[in-house]
mmCIF file with all atom_site columns, C-alpha atoms in Angstrom:
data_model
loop_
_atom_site.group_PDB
_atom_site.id
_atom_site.type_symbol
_atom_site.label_atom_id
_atom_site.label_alt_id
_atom_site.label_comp_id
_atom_site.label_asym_id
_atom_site.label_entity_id
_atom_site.label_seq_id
_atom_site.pdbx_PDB_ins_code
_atom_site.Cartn_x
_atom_site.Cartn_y
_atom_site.Cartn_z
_atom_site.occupancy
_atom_site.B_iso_or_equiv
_atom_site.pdbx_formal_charge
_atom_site.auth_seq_id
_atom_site.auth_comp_id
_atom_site.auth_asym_id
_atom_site.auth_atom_id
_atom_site.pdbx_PDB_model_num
ATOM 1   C CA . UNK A 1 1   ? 75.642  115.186 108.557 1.00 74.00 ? 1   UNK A CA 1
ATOM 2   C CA . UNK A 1 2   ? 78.575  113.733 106.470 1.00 94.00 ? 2   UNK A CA 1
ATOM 3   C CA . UNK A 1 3   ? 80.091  116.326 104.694 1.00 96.00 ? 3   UNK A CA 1
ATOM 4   C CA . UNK A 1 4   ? 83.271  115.934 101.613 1.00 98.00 ? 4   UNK A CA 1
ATOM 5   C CA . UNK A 1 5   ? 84.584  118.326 99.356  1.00 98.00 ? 5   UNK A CA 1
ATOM 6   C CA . UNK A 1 6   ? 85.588  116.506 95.587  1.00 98.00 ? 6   UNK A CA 1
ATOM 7   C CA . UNK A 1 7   ? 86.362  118.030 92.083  1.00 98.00 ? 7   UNK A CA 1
ATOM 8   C CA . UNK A 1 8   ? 87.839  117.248 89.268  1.00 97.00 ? 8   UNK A CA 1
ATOM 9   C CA . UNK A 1 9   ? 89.353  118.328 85.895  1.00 96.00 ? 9   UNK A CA 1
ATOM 10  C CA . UNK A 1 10  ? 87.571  117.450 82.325  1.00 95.00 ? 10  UNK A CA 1
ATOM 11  C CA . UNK A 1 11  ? 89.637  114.186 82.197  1.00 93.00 ? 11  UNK A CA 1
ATOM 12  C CA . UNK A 1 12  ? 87.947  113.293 85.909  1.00 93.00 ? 12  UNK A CA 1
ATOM 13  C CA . UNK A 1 13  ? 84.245  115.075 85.204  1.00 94.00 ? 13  UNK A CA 1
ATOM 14  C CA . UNK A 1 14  ? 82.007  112.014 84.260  1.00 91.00 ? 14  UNK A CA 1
ATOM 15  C CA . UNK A 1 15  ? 83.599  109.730 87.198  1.00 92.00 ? 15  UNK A CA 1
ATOM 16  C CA . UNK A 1 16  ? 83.566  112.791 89.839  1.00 94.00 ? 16  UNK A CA 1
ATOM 17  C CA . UNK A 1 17  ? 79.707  113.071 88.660  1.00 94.00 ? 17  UNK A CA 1
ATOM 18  C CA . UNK A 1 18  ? 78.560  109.581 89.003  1.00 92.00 ? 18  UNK A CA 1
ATOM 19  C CA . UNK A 1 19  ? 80.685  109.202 92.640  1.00 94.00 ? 19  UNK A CA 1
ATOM 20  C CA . UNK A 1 20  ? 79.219  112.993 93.522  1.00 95.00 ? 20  UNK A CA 1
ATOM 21  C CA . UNK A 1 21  ? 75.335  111.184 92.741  1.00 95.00 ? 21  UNK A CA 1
ATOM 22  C CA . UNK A 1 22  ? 76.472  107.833 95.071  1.00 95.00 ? 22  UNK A CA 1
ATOM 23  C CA . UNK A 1 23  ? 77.690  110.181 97.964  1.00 97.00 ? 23  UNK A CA 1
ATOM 24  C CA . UNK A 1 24  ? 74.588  112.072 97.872  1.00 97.00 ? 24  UNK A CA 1
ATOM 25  C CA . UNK A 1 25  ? 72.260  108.853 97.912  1.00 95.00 ? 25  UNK A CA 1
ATOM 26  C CA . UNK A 1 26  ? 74.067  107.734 100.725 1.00 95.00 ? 26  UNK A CA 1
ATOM 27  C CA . UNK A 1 27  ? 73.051  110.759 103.072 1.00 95.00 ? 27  UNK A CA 1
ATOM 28  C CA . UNK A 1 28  ? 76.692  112.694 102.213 1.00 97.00 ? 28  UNK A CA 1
ATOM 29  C CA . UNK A 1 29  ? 76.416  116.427 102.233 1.00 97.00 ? 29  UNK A CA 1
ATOM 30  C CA . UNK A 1 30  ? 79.004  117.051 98.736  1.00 98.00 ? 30  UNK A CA 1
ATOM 31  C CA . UNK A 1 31  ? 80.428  120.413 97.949  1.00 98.00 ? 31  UNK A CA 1
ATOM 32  C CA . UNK A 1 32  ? 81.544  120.697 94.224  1.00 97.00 ? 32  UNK A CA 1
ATOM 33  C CA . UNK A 1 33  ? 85.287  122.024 94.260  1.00 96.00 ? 33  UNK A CA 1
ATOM 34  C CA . UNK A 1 34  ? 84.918  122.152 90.453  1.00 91.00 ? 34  UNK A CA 1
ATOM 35  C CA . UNK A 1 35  ? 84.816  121.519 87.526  1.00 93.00 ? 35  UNK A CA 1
ATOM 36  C CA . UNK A 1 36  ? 81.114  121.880 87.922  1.00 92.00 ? 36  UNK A CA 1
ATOM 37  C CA . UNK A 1 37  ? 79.997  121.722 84.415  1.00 91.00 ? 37  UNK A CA 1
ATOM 38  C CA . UNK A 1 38  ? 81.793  120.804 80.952  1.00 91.00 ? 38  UNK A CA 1
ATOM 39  C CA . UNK A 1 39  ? 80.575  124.640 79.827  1.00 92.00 ? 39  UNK A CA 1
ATOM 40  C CA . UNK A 1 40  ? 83.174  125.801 82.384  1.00 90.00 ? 40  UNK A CA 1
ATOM 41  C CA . UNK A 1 41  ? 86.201  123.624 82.797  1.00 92.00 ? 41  UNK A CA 1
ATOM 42  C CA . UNK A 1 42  ? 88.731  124.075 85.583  1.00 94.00 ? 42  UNK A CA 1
ATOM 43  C CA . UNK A 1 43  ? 92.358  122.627 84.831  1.00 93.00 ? 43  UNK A CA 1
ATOM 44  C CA . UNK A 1 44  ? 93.661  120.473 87.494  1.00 94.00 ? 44  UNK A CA 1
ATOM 45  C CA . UNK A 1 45  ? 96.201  123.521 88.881  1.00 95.00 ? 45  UNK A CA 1
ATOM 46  C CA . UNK A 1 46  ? 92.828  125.157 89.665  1.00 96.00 ? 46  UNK A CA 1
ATOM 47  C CA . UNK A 1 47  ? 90.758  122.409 91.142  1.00 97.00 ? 47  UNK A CA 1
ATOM 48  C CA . UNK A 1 48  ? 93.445  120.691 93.587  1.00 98.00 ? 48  UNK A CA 1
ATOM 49  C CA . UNK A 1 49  ? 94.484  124.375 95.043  1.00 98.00 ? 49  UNK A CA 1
ATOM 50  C CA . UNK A 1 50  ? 90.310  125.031 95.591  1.00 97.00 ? 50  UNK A CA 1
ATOM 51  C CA . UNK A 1 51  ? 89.915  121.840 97.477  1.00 98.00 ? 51  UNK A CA 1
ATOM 52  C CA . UNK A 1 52  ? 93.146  120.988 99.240  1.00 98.00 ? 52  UNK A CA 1
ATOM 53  C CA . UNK A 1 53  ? 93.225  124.703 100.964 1.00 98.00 ? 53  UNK A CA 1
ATOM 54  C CA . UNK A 1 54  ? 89.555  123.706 102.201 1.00 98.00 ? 54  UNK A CA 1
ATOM 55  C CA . UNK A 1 55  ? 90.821  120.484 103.603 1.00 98.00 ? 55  UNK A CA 1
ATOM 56  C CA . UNK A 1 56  ? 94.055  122.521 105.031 1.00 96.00 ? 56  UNK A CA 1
ATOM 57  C CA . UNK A 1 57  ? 92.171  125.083 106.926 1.00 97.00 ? 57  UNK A CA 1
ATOM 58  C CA . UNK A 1 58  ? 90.387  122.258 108.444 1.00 96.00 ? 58  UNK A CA 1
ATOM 59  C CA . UNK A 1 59  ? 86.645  123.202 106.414 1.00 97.00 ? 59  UNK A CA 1
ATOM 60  C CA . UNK A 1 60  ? 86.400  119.485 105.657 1.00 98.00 ? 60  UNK A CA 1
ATOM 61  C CA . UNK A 1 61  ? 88.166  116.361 107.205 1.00 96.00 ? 61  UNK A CA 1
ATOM 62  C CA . UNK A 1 62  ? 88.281  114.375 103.337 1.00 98.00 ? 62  UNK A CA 1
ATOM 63  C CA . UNK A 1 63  ? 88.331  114.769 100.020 1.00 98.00 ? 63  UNK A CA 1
ATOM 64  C CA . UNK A 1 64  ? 88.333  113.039 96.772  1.00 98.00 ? 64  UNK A CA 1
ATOM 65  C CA . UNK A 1 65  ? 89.915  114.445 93.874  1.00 98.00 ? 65  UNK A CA 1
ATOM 66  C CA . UNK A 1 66  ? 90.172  112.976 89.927  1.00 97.00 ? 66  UNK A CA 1
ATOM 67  C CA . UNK A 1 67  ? 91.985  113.665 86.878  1.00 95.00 ? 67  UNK A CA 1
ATOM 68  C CA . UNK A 1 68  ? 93.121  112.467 83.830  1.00 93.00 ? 68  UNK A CA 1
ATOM 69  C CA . UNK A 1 69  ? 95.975  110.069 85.987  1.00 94.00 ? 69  UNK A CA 1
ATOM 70  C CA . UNK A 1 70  ? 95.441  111.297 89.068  1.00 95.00 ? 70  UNK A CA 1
ATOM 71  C CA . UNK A 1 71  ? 99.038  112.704 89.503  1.00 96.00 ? 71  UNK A CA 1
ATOM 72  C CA . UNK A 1 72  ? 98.658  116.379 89.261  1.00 96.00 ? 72  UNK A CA 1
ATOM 73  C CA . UNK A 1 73  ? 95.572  116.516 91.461  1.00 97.00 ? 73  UNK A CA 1
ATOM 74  C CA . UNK A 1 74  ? 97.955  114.603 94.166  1.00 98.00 ? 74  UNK A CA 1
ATOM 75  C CA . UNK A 1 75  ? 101.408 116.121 93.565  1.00 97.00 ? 75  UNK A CA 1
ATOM 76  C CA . UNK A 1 76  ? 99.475  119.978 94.149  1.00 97.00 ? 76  UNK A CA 1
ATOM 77  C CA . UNK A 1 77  ? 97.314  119.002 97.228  1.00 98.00 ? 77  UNK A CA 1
ATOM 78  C CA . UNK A 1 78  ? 100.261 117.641 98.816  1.00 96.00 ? 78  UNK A CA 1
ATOM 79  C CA . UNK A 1 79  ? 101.624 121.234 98.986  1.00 95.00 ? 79  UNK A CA 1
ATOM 80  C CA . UNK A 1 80  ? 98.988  122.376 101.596 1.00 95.00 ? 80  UNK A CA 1
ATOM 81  C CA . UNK A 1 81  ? 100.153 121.995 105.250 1.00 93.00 ? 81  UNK A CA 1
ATOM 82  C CA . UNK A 1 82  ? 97.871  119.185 106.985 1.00 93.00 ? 82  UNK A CA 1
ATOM 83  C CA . UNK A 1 83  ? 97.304  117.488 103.580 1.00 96.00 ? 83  UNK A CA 1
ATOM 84  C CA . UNK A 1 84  ? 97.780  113.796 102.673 1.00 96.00 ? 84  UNK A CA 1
ATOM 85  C CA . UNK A 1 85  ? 97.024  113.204 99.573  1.00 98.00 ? 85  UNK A CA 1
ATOM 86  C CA . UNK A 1 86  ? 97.157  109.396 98.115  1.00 98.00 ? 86  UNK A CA 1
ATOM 87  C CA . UNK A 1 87  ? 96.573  108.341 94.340  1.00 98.00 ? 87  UNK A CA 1
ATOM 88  C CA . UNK A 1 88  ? 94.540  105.422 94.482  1.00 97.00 ? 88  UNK A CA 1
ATOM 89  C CA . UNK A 1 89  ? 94.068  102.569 91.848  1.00 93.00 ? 89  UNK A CA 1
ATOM 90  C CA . UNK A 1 90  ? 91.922  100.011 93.832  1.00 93.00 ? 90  UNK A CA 1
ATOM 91  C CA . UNK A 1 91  ? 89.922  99.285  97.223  1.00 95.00 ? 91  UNK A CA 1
ATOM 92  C CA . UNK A 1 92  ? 93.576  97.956  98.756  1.00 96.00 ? 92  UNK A CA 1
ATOM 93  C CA . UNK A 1 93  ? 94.801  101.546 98.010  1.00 97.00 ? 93  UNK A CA 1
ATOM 94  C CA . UNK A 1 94  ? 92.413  103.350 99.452  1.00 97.00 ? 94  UNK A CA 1
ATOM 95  C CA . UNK A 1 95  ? 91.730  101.082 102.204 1.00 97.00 ? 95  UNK A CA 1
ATOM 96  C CA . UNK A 1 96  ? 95.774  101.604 102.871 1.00 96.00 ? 96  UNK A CA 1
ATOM 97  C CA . UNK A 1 97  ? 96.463  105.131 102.802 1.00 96.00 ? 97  UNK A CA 1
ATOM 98  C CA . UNK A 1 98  ? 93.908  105.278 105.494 1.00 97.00 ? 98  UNK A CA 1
ATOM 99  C CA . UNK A 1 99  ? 94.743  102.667 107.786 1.00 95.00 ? 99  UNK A CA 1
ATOM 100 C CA . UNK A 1 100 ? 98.261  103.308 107.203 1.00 94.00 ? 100 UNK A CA 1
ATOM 101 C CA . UNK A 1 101 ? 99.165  106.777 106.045 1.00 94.00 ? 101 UNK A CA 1
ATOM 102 C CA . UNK A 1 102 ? 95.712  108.580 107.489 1.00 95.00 ? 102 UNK A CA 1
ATOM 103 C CA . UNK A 1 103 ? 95.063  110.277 104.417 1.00 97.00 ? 103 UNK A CA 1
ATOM 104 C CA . UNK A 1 104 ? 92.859  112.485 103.859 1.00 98.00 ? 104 UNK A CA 1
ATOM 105 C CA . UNK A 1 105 ? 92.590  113.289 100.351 1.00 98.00 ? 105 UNK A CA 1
ATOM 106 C CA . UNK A 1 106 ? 92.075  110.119 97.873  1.00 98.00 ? 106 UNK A CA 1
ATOM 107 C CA . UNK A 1 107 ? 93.142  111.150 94.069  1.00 98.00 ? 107 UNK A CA 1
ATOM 108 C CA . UNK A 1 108 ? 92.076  108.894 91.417  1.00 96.00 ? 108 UNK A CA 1
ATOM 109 C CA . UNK A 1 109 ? 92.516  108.528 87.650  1.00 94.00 ? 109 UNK A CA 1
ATOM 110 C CA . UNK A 1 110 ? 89.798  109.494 85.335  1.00 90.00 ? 110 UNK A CA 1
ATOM 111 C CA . UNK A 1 111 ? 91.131  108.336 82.609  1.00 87.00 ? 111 UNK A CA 1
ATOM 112 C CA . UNK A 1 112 ? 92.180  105.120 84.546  1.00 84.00 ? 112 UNK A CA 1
ATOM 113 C CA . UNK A 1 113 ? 88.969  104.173 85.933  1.00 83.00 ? 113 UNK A CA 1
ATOM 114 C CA . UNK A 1 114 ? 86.478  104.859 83.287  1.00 66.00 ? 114 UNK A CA 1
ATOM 115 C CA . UNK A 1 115 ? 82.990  104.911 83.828  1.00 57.00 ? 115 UNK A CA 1
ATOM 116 C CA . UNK A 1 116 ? 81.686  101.819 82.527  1.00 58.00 ? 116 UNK A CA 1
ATOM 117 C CA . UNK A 1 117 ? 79.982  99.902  85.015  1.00 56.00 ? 117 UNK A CA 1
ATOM 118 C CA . UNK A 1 118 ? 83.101  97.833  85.775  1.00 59.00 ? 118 UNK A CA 1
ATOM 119 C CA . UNK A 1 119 ? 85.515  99.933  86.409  1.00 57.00 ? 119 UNK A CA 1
ATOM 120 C CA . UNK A 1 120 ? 82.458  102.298 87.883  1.00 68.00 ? 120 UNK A CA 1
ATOM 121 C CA . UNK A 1 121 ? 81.736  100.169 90.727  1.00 83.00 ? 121 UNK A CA 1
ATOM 122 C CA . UNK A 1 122 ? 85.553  100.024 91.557  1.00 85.00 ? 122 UNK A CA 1
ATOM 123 C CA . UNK A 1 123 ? 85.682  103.842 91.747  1.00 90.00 ? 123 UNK A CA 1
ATOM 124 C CA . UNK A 1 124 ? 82.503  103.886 93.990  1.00 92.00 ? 124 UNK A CA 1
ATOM 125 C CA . UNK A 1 125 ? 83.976  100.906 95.943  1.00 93.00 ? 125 UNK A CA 1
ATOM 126 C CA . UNK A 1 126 ? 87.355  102.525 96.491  1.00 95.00 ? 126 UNK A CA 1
ATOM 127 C CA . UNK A 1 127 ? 85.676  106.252 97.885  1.00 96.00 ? 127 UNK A CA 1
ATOM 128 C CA . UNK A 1 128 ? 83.060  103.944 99.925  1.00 97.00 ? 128 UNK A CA 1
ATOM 129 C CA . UNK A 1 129 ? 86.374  102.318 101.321 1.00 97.00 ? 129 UNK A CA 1
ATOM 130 C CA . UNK A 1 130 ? 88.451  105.372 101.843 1.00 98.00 ? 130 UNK A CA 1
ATOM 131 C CA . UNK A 1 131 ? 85.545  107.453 103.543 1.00 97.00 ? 131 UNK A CA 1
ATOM 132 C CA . UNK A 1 132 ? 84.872  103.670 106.110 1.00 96.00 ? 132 UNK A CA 1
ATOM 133 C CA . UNK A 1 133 ? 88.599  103.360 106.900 1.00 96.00 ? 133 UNK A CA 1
ATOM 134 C CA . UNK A 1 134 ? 90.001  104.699 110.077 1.00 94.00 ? 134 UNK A CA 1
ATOM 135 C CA . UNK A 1 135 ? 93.628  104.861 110.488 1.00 92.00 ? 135 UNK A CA 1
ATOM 136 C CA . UNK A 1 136 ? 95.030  101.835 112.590 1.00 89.00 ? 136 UNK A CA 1
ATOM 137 C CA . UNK A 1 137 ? 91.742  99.781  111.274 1.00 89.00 ? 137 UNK A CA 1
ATOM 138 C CA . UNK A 1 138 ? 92.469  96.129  111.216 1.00 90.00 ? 138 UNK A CA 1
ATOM 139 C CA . UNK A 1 139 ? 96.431  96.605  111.660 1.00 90.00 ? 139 UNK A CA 1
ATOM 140 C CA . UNK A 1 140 ? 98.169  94.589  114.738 1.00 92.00 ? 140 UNK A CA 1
ATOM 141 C CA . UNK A 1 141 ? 98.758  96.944  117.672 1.00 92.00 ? 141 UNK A CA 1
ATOM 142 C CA . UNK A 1 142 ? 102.700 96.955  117.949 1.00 93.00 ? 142 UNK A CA 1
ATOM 143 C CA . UNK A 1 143 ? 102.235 98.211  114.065 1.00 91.00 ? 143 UNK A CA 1
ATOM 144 C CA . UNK A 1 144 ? 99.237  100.677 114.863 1.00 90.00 ? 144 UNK A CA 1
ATOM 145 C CA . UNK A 1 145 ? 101.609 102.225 118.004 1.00 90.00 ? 145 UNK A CA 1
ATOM 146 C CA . UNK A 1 146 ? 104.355 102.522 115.245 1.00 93.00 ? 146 UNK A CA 1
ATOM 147 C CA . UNK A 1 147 ? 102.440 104.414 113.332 1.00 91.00 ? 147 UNK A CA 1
ATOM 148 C CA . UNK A 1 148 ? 101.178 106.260 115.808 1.00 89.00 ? 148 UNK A CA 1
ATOM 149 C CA . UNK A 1 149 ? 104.755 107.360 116.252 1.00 91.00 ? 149 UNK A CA 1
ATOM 150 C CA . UNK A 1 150 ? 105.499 107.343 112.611 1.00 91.00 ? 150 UNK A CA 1
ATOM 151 C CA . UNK A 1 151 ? 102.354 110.024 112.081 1.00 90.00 ? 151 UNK A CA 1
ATOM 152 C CA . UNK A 1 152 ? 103.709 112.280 114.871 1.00 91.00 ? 152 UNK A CA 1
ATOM 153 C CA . UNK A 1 153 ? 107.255 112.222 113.314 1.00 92.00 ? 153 UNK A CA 1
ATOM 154 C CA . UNK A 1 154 ? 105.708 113.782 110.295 1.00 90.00 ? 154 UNK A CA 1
ATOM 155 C CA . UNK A 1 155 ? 103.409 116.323 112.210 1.00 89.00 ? 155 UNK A CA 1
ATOM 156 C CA . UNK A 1 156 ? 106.569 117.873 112.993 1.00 92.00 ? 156 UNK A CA 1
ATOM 157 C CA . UNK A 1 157 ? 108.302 117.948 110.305 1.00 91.00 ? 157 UNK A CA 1
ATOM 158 C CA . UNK A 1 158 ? 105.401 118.860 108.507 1.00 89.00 ? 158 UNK A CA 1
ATOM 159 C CA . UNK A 1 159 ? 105.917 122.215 111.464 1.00 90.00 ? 159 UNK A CA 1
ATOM 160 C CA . UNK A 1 160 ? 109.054 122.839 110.265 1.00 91.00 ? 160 UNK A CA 1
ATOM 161 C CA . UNK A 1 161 ? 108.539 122.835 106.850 1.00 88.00 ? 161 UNK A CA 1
ATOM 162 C CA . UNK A 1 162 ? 105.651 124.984 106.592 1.00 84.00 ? 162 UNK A CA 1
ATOM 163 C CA . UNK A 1 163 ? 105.595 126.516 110.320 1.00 77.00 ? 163 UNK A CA 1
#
C-alpha cells in the first residue's frame, strides 16, 4: 500500500483535511503528522520537525506539508539530512521539483490556496501531480544524465554537511 506522512499548522488545517480525505479515497495509507484537530493546534516549528525527521530516517519516501505561506514548513524540513523540501504554488511546481529536483517533501500555502472549490482542486491537482512524478519524467536524456550528476553532487555535499 501507498503510504505519506502530511501535517499542517492552523493556517494549513482545512486544506491538509480535505487533501488527507482525497489521499485516502484514492487507496493512500495517510499518517497525520499534526495538527490533528483545531482543539489541539501544533505551530509550524512543531509540525515540519515531526514529519521531516520521519521522511529523514527513511519511515516514508514523501510528504506534504501546509501552512499559512508555506515558507516555514519548507525552510525547517530542509534542515533534516535526505530532505528536499519544495514550496509549491501550482501543478508546474510540483510536477518540477520532482522531475527536476527529486523532492520529496511538497510544502504548500494554506492561506494561498484556500479551500474553495477552485483553488481546492488545484491543491488536490498539485499533491496528485507531485505523488505521479518521477524524477527525470518527461525531461530529454542529455538533461536527465545531468541531473543525474547534478543529484549526486548534492548527495555529497549533503555528507559533508551533516555527515
Amino acid at each position: 500500500m501507498k503510504k505519506i506522512i502530511i501535517g499542517s499548522d492552523k493556517s494549513g488545517f482545512a486544506l491538509k483535511e480535505s487533501i488527507k480525505a482525497h489521499l485516502i479515497a484514492e487507496g493512500w495509507d495517510v499518517t497525520d503528522g499534526g495538527t490533528e484537530t483545531l482543539d489541539n493546534v501544533k505551530p509550524f516549528f512543531v509540525t515540519a520537525p515531526a514529519v521531516a525527521s520521519r521522511v529523514s530516517s527513511g519511515e516514508f519516501e514523501k510528504a506534504i506539508l501546509i501552512c499559512g505561506t508555506g515558507a516555514g514548513m519548507t525552510i525547517l524540513a530542509n534542515k533534516y539530512k535526505g530532505v528536499s523540501a519544495v514550496l509549491c504554488s501550482d501543478p508546474y511546481d510540483a510536477k518540477m521539483c520532482r522531475a527536476i529536483n527529486d523532492a520529496n517533501i511538497m510544502t504548500m500555502g494554506g492561506c494561498k490556496i484556500s479551500c474553495d472549490d477552485s483553488a481546492l482542486g488545484m491543491g488536490i491537482q498539485m499533491v496528485d501531480t507531485f505523488l505521479n512524478t518521477e524524477f527525470g519524467q518527461d525531461l530529454e536524456p542529455w538533461r536527465k544524465e545531468f541531473l543525474a550528476g547534478a543529484k549526486a553532487k548534492v548527495a555529497a555535499l549533503e555528507e559533508e554537511l551533516f555527515g
